[in-house]
Structures are given as structure tokens and as C-alpha cells.
Coordinates of C-alpha atoms and ligand atoms in Angstrom, one line a residue:
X154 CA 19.8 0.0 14.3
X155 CA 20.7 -2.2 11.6
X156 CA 23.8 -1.2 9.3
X157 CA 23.7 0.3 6.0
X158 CA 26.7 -0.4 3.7
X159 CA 28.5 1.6 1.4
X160 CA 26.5 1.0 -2.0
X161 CA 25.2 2.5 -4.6
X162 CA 21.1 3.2 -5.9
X163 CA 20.4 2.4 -10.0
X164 CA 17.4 4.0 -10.7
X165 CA 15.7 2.3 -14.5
X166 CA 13.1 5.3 -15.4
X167 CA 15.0 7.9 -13.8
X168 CA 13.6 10.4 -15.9
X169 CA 10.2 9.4 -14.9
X170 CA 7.2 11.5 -12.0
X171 CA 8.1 8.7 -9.2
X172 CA 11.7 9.4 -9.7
X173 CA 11.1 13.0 -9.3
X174 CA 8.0 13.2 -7.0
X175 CA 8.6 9.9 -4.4
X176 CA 12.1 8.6 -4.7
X177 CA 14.1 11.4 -4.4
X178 CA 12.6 13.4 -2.0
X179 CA 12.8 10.3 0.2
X180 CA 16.6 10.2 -0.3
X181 CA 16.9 13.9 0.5
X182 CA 15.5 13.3 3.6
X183 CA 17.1 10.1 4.2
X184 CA 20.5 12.1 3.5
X185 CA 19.2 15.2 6.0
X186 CA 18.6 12.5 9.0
X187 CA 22.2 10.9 8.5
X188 CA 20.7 7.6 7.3
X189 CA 22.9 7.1 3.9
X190 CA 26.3 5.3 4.0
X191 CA 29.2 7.2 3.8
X192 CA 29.7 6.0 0.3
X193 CA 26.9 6.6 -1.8
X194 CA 25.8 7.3 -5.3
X195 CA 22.5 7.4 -7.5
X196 CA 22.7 6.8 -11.0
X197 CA 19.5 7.1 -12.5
X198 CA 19.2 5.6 -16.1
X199 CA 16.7 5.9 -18.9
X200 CA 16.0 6.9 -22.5
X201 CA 16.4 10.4 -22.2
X202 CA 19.5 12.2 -23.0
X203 CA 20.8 13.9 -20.0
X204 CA 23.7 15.1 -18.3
X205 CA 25.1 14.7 -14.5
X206 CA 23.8 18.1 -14.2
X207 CA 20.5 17.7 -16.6
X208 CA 20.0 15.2 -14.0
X209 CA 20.9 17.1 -11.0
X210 CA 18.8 20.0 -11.8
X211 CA 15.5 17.6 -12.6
X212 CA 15.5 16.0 -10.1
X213 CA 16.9 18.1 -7.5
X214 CA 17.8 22.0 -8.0
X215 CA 15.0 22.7 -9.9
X216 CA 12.3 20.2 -9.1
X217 CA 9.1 21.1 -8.2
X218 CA 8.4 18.2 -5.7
X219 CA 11.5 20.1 -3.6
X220 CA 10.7 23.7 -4.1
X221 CA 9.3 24.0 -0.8
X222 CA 13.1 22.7 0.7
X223 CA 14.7 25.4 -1.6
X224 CA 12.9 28.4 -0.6
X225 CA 12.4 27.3 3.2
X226 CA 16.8 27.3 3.0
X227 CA 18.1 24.2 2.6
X228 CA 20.1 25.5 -0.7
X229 CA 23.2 24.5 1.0
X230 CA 22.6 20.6 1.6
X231 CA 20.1 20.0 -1.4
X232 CA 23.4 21.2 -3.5
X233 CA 25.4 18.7 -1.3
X234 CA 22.6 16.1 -2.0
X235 CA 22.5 16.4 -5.7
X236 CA 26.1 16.1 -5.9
X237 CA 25.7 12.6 -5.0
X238 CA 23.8 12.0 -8.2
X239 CA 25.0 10.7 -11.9
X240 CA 23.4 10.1 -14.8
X241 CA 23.7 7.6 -17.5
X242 CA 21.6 7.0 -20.9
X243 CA 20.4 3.5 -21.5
X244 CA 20.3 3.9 -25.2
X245 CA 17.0 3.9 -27.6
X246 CA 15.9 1.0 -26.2
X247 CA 16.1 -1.0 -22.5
X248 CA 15.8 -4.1 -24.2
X249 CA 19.5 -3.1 -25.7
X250 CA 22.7 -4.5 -24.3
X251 CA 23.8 -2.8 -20.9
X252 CA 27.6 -2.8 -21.4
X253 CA 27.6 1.1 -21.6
X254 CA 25.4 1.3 -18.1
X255 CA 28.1 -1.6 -16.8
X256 CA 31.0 0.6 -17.8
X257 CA 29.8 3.3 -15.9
X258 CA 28.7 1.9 -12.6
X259 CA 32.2 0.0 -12.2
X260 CA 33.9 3.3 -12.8
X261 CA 31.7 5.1 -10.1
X262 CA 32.4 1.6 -8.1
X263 CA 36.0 2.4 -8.0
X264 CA 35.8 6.1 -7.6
X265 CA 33.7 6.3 -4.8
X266 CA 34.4 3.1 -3.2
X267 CA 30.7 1.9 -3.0
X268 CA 32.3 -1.8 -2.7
X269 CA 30.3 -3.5 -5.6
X270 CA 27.2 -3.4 -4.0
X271 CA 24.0 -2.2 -5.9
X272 CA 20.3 -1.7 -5.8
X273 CA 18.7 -1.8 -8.8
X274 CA 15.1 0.1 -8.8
X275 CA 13.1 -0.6 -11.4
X276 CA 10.8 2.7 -12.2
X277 CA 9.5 1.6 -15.6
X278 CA 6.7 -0.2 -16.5
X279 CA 6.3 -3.8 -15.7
X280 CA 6.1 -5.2 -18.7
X281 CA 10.3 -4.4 -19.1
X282 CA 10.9 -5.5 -16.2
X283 CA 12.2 -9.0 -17.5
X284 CA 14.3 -8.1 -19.9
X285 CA 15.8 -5.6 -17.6
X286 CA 16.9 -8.2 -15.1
X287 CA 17.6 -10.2 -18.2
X288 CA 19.6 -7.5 -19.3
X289 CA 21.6 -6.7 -16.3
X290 CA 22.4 -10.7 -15.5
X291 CA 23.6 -10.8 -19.0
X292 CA 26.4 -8.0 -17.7
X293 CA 26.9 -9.9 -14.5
X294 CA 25.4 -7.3 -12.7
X295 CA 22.9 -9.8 -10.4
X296 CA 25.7 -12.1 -9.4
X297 CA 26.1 -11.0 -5.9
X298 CA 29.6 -12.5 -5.8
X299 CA 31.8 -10.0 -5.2
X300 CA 29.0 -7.3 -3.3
X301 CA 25.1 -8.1 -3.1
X302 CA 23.1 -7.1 -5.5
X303 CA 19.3 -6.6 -5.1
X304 CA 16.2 -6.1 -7.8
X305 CA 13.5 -3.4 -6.5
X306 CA 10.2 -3.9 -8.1
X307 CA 7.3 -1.0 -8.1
X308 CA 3.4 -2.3 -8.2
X309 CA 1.5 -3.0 -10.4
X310 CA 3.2 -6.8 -10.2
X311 CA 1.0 -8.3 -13.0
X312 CA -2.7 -7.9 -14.2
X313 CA -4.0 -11.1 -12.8
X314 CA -2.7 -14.6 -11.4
X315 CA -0.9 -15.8 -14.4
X316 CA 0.8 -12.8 -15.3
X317 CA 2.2 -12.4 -11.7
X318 CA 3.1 -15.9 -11.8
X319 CA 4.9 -15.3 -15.4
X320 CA 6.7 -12.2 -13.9
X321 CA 7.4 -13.9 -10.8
X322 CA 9.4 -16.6 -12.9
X323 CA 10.7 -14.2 -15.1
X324 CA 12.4 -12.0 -12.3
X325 CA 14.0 -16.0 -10.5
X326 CA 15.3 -16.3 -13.6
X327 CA 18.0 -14.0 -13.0
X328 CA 17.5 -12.9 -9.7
X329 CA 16.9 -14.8 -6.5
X330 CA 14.2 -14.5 -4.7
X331 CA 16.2 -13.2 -1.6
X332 CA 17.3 -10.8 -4.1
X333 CA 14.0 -9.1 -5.0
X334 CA 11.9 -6.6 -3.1
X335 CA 8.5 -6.1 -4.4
X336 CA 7.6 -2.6 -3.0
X337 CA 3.8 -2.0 -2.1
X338 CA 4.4 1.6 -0.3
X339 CA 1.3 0.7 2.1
X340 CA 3.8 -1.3 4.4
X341 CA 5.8 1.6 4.6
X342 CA 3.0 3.4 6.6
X343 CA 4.0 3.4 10.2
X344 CA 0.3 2.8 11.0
X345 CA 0.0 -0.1 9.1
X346 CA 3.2 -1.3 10.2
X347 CA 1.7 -0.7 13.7
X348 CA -1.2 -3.5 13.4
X349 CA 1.3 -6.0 14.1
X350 CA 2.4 -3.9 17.6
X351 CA -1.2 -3.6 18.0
X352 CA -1.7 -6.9 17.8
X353 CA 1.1 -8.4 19.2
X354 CA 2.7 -6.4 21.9
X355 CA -0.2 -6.1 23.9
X356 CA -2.1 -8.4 26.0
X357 CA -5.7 -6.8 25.8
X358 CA -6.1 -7.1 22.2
X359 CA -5.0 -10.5 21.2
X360 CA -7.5 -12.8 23.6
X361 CA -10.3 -11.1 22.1
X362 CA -9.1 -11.4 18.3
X363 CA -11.0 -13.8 16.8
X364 CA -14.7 -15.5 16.0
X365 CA -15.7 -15.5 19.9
X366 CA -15.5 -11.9 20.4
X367 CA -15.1 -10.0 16.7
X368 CA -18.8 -9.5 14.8
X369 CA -16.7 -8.5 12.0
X370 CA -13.9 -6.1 9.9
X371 CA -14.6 -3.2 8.5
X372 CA -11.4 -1.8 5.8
X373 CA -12.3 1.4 4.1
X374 CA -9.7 2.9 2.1
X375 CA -11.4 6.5 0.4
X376 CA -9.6 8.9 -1.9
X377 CA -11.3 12.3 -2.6
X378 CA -9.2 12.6 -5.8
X379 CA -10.6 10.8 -9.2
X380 CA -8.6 9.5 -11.5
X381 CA -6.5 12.8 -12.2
X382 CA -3.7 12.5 -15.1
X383 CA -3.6 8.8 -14.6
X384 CA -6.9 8.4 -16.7
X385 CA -5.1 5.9 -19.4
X386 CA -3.4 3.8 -16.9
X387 CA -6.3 3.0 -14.4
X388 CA -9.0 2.1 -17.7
X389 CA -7.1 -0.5 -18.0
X390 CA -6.9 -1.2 -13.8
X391 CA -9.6 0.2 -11.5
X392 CA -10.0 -0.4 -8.0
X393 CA -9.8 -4.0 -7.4
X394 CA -6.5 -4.6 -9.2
X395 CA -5.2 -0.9 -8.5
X396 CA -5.9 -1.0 -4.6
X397 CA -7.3 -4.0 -3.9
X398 CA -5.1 -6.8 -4.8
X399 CA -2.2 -5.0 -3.2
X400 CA -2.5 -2.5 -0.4
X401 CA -5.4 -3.8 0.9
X402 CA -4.6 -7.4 0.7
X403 CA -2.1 -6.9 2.7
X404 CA -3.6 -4.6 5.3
X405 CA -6.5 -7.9 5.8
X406 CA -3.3 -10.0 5.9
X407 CA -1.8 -8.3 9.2
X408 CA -5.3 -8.5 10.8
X409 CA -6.2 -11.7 9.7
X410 CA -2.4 -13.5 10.6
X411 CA -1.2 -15.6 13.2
X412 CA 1.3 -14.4 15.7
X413 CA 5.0 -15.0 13.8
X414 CA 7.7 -16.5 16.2
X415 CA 9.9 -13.9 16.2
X416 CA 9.9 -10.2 14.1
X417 CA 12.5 -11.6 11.4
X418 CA 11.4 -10.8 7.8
X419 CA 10.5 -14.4 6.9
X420 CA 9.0 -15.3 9.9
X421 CA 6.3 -12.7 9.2
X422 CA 5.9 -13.2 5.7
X423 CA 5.3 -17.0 6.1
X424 CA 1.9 -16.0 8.3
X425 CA 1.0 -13.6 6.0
X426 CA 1.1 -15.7 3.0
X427 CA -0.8 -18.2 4.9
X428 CA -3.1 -15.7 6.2
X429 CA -3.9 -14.8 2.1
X430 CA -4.0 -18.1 1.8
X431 CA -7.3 -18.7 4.4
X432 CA -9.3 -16.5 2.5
X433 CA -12.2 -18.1 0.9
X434 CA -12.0 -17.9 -3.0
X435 CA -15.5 -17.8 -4.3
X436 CA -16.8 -18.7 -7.9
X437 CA -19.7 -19.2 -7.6
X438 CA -21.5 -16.6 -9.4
X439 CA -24.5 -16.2 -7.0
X440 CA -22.1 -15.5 -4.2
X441 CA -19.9 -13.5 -6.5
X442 CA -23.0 -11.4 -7.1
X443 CA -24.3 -11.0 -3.7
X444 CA -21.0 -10.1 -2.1
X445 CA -19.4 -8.0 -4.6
X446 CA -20.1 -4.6 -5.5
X447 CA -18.6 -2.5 -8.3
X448 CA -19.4 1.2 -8.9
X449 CA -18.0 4.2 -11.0
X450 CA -18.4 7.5 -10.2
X451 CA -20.9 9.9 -12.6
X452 CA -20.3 13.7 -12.8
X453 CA -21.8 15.7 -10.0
X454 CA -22.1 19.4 -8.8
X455 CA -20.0 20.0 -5.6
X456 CA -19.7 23.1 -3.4
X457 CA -20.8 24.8 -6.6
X458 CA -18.1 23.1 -8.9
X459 CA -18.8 20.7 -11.5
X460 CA -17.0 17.6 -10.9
X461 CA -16.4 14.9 -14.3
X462 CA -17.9 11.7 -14.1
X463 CA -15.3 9.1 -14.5
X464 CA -16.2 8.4 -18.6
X465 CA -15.4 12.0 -19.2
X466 CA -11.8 11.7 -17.6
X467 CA -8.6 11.9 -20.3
X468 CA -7.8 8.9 -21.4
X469 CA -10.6 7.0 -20.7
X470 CA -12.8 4.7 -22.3
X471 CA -16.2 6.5 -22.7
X472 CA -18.0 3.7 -22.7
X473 CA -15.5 1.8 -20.1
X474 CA -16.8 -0.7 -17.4
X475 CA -13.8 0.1 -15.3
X476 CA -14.8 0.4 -11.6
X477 CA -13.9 3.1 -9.2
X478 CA -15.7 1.8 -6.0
X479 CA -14.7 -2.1 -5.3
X480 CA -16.8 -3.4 -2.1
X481 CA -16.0 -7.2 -0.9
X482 CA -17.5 -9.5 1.7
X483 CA -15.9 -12.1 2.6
X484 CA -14.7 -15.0 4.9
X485 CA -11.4 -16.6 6.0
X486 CA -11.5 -20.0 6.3
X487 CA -9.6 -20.9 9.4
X488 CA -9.6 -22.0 13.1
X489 CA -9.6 -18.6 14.2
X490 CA -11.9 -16.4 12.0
X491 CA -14.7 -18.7 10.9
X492 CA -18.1 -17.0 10.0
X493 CA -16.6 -13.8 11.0
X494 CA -17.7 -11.3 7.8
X495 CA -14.8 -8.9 6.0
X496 CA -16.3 -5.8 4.6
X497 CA -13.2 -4.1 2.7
X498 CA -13.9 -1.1 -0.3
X499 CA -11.5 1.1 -1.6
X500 CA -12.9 4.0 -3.7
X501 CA -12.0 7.2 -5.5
X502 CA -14.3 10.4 -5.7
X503 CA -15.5 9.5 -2.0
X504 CA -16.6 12.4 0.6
X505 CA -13.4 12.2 2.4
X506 CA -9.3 11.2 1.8
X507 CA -9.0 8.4 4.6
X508 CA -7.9 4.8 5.2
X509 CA -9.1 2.7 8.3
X510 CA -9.5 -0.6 10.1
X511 CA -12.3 -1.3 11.9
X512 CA -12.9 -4.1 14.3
X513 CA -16.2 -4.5 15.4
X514 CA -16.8 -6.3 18.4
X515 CA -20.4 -8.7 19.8
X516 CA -22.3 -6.8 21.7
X517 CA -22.7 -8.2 25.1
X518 CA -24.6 -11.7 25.3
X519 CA -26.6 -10.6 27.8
X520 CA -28.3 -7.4 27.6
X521 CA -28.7 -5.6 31.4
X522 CA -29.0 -2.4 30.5
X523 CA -31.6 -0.6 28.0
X524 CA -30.1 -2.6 24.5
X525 CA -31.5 0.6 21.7
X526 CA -29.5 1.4 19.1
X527 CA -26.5 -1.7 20.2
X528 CA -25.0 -1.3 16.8
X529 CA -24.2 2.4 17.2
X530 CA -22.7 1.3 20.9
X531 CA -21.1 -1.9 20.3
X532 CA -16.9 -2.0 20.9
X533 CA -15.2 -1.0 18.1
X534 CA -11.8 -0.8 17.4
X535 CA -10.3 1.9 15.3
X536 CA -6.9 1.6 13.7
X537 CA -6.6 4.6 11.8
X538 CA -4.0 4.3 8.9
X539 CA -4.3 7.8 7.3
X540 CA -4.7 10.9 7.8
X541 CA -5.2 11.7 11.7
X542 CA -3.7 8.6 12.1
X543 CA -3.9 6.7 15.6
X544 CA -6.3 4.1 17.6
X545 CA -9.9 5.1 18.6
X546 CA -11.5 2.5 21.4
X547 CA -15.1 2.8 21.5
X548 CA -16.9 2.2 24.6
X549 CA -19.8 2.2 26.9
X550 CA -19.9 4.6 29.9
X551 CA -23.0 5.7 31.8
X552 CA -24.9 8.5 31.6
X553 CA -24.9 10.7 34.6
X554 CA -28.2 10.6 36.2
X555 CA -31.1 8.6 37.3
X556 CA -31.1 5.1 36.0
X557 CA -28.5 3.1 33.4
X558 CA -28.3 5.1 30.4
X559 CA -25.2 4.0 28.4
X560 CA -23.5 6.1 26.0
X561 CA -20.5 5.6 23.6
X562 CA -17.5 7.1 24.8
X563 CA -13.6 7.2 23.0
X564 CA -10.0 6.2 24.4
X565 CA -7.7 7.3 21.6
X566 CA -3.8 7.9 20.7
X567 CA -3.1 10.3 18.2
X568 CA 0.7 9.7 16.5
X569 CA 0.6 14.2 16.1
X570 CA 1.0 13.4 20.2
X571 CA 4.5 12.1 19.4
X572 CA 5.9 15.5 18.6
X573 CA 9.5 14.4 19.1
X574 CA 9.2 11.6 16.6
X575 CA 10.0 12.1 13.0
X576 CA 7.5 9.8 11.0
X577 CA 9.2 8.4 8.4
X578 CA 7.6 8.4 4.5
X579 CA 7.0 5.5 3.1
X580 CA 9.2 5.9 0.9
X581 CA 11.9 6.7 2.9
X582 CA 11.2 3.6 5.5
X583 CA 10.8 1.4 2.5
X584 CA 14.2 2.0 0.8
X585 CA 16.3 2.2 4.1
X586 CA 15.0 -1.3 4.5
X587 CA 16.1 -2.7 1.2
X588 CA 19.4 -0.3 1.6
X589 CA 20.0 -2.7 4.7
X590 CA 18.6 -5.9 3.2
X591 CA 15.1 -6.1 5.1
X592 CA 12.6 -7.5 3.8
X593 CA 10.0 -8.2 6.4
X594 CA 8.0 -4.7 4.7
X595 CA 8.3 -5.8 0.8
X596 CA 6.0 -8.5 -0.7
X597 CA 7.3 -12.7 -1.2
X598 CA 6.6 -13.8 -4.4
X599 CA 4.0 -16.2 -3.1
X600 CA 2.2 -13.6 -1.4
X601 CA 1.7 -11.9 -4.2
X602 CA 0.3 -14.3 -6.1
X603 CA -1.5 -15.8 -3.1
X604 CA -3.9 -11.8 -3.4
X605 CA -3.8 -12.7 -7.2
X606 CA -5.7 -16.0 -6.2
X607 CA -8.6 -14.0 -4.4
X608 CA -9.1 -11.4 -6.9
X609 CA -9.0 -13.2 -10.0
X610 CA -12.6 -15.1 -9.8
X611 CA -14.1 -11.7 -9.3
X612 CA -12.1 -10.1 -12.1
X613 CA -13.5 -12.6 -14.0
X614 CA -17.1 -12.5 -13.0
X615 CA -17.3 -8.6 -13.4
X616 CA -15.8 -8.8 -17.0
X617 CA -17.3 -11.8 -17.7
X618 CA -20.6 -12.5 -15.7
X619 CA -24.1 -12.6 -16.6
X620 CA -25.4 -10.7 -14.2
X621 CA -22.8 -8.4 -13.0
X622 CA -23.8 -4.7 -12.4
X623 CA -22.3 -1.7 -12.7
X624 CA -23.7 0.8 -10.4
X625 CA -23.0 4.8 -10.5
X626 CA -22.7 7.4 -8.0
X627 CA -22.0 10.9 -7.7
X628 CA -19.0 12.3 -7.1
X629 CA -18.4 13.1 -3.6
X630 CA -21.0 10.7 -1.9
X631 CA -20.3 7.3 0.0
X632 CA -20.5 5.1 -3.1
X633 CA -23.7 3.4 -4.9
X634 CA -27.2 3.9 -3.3
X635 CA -26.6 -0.1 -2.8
X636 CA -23.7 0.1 -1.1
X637 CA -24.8 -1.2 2.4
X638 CA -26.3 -4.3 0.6
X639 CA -23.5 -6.1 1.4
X640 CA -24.4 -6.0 4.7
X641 CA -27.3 -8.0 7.0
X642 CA -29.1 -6.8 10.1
X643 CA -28.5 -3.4 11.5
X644 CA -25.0 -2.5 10.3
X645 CA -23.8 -1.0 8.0
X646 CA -20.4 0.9 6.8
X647 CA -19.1 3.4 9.1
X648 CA -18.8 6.5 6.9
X649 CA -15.5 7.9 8.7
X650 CA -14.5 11.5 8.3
X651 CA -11.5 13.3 8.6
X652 CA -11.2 13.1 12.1
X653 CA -10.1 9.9 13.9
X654 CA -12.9 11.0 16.7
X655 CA -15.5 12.1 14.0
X656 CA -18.5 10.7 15.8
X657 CA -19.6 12.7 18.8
X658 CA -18.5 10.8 22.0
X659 CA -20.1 11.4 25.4
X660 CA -16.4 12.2 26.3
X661 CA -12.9 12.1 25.2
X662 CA -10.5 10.5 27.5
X663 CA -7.0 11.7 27.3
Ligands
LIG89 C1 -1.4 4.0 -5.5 C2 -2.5 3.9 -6.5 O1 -0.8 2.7 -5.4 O2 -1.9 4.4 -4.3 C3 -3.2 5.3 -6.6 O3 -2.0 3.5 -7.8 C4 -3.6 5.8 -5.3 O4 -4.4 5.2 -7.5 C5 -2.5 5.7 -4.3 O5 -4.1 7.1 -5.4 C6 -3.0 6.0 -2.9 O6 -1.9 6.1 -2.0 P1 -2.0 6.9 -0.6 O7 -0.7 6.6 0.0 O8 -2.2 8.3 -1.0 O9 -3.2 6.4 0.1

């Protein structure tokens, strides 16, 4: 196991949800499994006017996101826990000098011997996130002279291509690169962490990854939820820039990668920026049109409730064009996966909360036995990010009895079989990693803006395009009535459930 150092955690928008409802429950259970150096301290900072103990009991004592801890009887540690926090105010304004925030961090530097180094988490919206690193090289808090110093960086990193690019300068500006961690908390899933084991610690699964033997990938990514409080924030996003550009992009980028030479953080990250970069960019609009598809889901009546339709949420546009549903075809221009078709969506207000990979592979190119209904019996291969997450093999077995009936049959792994292991959070996987100064699970600057590249054409053609659509469906369905236009011949999306296994098998092998 790699080493964490004694150090201390600067959280910018401390007094912000993802303090309370993602970052610090993460620590807590980082400190419960004995991961935290024996010197450690969390100083949140913001704009609000709060004590050590304001702080303490927000966060900690008396937050919601850790009532269950408090009443299940863990008074004892979470009071140990929140005694590792501080607080300090940044003033009116972050864009004000930091000499206060300085003073404080040297003097919890020398009292708790966390030996200079610091992480600095920035929890505030990214349009102050220059002229916080600004701010804090001004102080000569990012020279990582005398302990490293490192700059974490929350999503959304920019709106489009030249805003990432801006940022991305910004941030070198006083940062190194090496010294910035852009999180994207979809690498902190074990399962999608798992496509590279998949992939690359087994023999079966490699030979047969690529044009020869894949028909094509299927990525769905569902949310049952819609919008919820975040109405104002996602007008302005939607799915493509929201999901899309980052968690998605770099689910297709493990699949689509070449093997790295080794597991060391730049290593991978070198294949999967060239991976991003193999995807073919399309502006023309006539292929923009036929293999796009945008959506946005309209009030419906569910299990006797009525559910809003998107343009009725808070904070949104009532006559917005914002899409819900984003569904991309596309091709990756390299040696290994040419012509192969990617069919990735990402949705909210969908039947179903789940996130999978599917690899379909050709049928057989000879057909022996009776061929009806192939595309419901070809091979498929199910990676299963979330929930019930695991691997599903689909195969053909026969059907007892006279003649060569085949029917589809499942060899699956379930993770809930793994009853000794402790799954980490994402959260909690993400920032041990930058605690110990991994990086192989946060985003390069040039992968980021290699997504960017994709995704910007069809930004532009569905804000600016003649004949873009924008299709509706109801809340709690599989998308527009169009949605399997995307695809030719007899395929279409496989409409997962809940369940890994959701499709009756002829029989489960365990
Ligand atoms: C976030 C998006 O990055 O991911 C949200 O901003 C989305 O809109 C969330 O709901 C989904 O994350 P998960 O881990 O629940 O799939």
C-alpha cells in the first residue's frame, strides 16, 4: 500500500452541500478504516462566519448526511473525527488577499506537525477557481518547496473547449500540472476502475476486443431522479456537458484504450488521452443529425403520482431547449475499432437508476443451428458499473431435448459476493489517492480537453443547427419514441433493469 504523509486537507466552499454531503463523510470513513496520517487536519474555508465548533457541528455532530452514524453509535469516534477539523473565514470575497487563511494554516502547520504539506480542494464554483490558485500562489502556498502542495478541482472543468482550455491555462499558471487533480468521481467507482482488470488481466477478453469480433458498444447511464434542487444549474448544462463530456467520456476511454505498459498513473493516462483522441469528431450537420439525439422529459402520471415535466422544474427556463436525454453514435478512428458503432446515452427521468457497458459481440459467421431471433442470442458482455454491480456473460447453451434448440444462458460475478471486502466510495478512493499523490484515477489536462473536442460540434449543432430536434418523453419511459433510430438492422438499446441478470436466462451459472 502506498504511503500517506502527514498533511493537511484545505477545503475552498466548506460551507457548501458537497462539503457536507460527499467530502466529509468520505473522510469519516477514511479515518474509521485507519487510512489518515497520523498528523492530520481539515480546514475548511469560505464566506461564511463560523467557528471551529460552527464548523464541527455542520459538518459533523449535527449533519444530516451522518445522522445514521450517530444514532447507529459511533458518538464516540465521530467526536474524535470532528476534532480534527478547523475553520477559517476567507473574508467577503475569495478574490481578496489570503494572508489571513496563510496565517492560519502555518500555525496549524506547526502545531500539529503536518510538515508543510497541503491539499487544496476547491468546492466552489469554477469560475473562482483562477483567482483562487492565483490567490494562494500569491501567498506562496503552491510552491511545493518546503512540502508538496497539490490543487483539487471538482467538474464541471469548463462549458465547452475554449473555456477548458482557458481554465486549464489559468490553473498552470500557478500550479503545475503534476500538481493538479481534476476529480470526475466516476473513476472512483471500483467497477469502472475494474474495465481496465477486465480488460487487461485476463486472457479471454482481450483477443476478442476489437473490429473482428465486437458488433458494437452499448453505454447506458439512467438516473430515475429529474433534475431535483439543481434546476438552475443544469438549464444552463444538460446531459451532454453534465454527463457526457466527463463521466462517460471517460468510461468509452477505458474501453476504447490500448493496453498501457505498466499501471503507473501516466502510463494510463497517455492511452486514454489518445484513445479520446481516435474518436471521430463530426460536423457535418447531416451526420450530426442522424446520429445525435436530444430529448427532455414532459410531465407524466406514475404509479398514480404526477411527475413535472422538466420546464416546470425550479429554476428552469420554461421555454428552455436544455436536454435531459443525450444519445450518440459514433466511431473511433483507429487500427483496432474501425466501423465498429458506439451507442452511449445518459438520461435523467428514465425507468430505472443504472449505469452499464455493453459489448456486443458478431454472431457466429456461420449459422449451424436454427439462426431466429440472433440479436436477442448473440454474446454480450455486461460490465455492470452501478447498482448490482458485476459482469454478466451471455451465452448460447442448448435446449434439452430433441434437436439444436439454443437458448441464452448467464455466467455472472456479483461484487455483494465479496462480503469480506469493504467497497470504497468514490469519494473516499478518490481523495486517498490524491492524499498519496496518485493520479492514474483524476483527469490530465489534455484529456479533458481532448472530451471537450468531441462534444463541442454537437453542442454547437443542437444550439445552433437548422434542423435540430428536440424530442419529449414522459417521465419514467426509456427516452423519445425515436430513440432506437440511431440504430440499423435488428438491434436496438438493451433497456437494462435493476438487476444485473434482468433478462430471463435459460439458467444461471454460479
Ligand atoms: C453528477 C451529475 O456528476 O453525477 C449529476 O452532476 C448526476 O447530475 C450524478 O446525478 C450521478 O452520479 P452517480 O454516481 O449517482 O451516478
Amino acid at each position: 500500500m502506498n504511503r500517506t504523509e502527514n498533511q493537511m486537507l484545505i477545503i475552498f466552499g466548506a460551507s457548501g452541500d458537497l462539503t457536507a454531503r460527499k467530502l466529509i463523510p468520505a473522510l469519516y470513513d477514511l479515518y474509521l478504516g485507519d487510512f489518515l496520517p497520523e498528523n492530520f487536519a481539515i480546514l475548511g474555508t469560505s464566506r461564511s462566519e463560523l467557528s471551529d465548533e460552527d464548523f464541527r457541528e455542520k459538518v459533523v455532530t449535527k449533519s444530516p448526511y451522518l445522522k445514521d452514524r450517530l444514532e447507529n453509535g459511533d458518538k464516540k469516534r465521530l467526536r474524535e473525527f470532528s476534532n480534527l477539523l478547523y475553520y477559517q473565514d476567507i473574508g467577503g470575497d475569495y478574490a481578496e488577499h489570503y494572508g489571513g487563511l496563510k496565517e492560519r494554516i502555518e500555525s496549524l502547520n506547526r502545531d500539529l506537525g503536518t510538515q508543510g504539506n497541503y491539499i487544496f480542494y476547491l468546492s466552489t464554483p469554477p469560475n473562482i477557481y483562477e483567482i483562487i490558485a492565483k490567490n494562494l500562489a500569491e501567498q506562496s502556498l503552491s510552491d511545493d518547496s518546503e512540502g508538496w502542495r497539490r490543487l483539487i478541482v471538482e467538474k464541471p472543468f469548463g462549458y465547452d473547449l475554449k473555456s477548458a482550455q482557458e481554465l486549464n491555462r489559468g490553473l498552470q499558471r500557478y500550479f503545475k500540472e503534476s500538481q493538479i487533480f481534476r476529480i470526475d468521481h466516476y473513476l472512483g467507482k471500483e467497477t469502472v476502475q475494474n474495465l481496465l482488470v477486465t480488460r487487461f488481466a485476463n486472457s479471454i477478453f482481450e483477443p476478442l476486443w476489437n473490429r473482428h469480433f465486437i458488433h458494437h458498444v452499448e453505454i447506458t447511464n439512467a438516473e430515475q431522479v429529474g433534475v431535483e434542487k439543481r434546476g438552475g444549474y443544469y438549464d444552463k448544462s444538460g446531459a451532454l456537458r453534465d454527463m457526457f463530456q466527463n463521466h462517460l467520456m471517460q468510461i468509452v476511454s477505458l474501453v476504447v484504450m490500448e493496453p498501457p505498459i505498466s499501471d503507473q498513473p501516466e502510463e494510463i493516462r497517455n492511452e486514454k488521452v489518445k484513445a479520446l483522441k481516435s474518436l471521430r469528431i463530426m460536423n457535418d450537420e447531416k451526420v450530426l443529425f442522424e446520429n445525435t439525439i436530444r430529448a427532455q422529459y414532459v410531465a407524466s402520471n406514475l404509479n398514480g403520482q404526477t411527475i413535472k415535466g422538466y420546464r416546470e422544474e425550479q429554476g428552469v427556463d420554461p421555454e428552455s431547449t436544455t436536454e435531459t436525454y443525450a444519445a450518440i453514435k459514433f466511431y473511433v478512428d483507429n487500427w483496432r475499432w474501425k466501423d465498429v458503432p458506439f451507442f452511449v446515452r445518459t438520461a435523467k427521468r428514465m425507468p430505472t437508476k443504472v449505469t452499464e457497458v455493453v459489448i456486443h459481440f458478431k454472431g457466429p459467421h456461420h449459422h449451424i443451428f436454427s439462426s431466429a431471433g440472433v440479436s436477442e442470442k448473440d454474446n454480450k458482455l455486461i460490465i455492470r458499473i452501478q447498482p448490482d454491480e458485476g459482469i454478466l456473460l451471455k451465452f448460447g447453451v442448448k435446449v434439452p431435448g430433441q434437436g439444436f434448440k439454443v437458448e441464452r444462458a448467464n455466467l455472472d460475478f456479483y461484487y455483494s459476493s465479496l462480503v469480506e471486502t469493504n467497497v470504497m466510495s468514490a469519494y473516499e478512493r478518490l481523495l486517498l489517492d490524491a492524499m498519496q499523490g496518485d493520479a492514474t484515477l483524476y483527469a490530465r489536462a489534455d484529456e479533458v480537453e481532448a472530451a471537450w473536442e468531441f462534444v463541442d460540434p454537437i453542442l454547437d449543432y443542437w444550439n445552433n443547427g437548422r434542423d435540430v430536434r428536440m424530442y419529449g418523453y414522459s417521465a419514467g419511459v426509456w427516452g423519445p419514441l425515436n430513440s432506437g433510430d440511431l440504430f440499423d438492422g435488428s438491434y436496438s438499446w438493451r433497456n437494462p433493469g435493476e438487476n444485473l441478470a434482468d433478462d430471463p436466462g435459460f439458467c444461471v451459472i454460479c
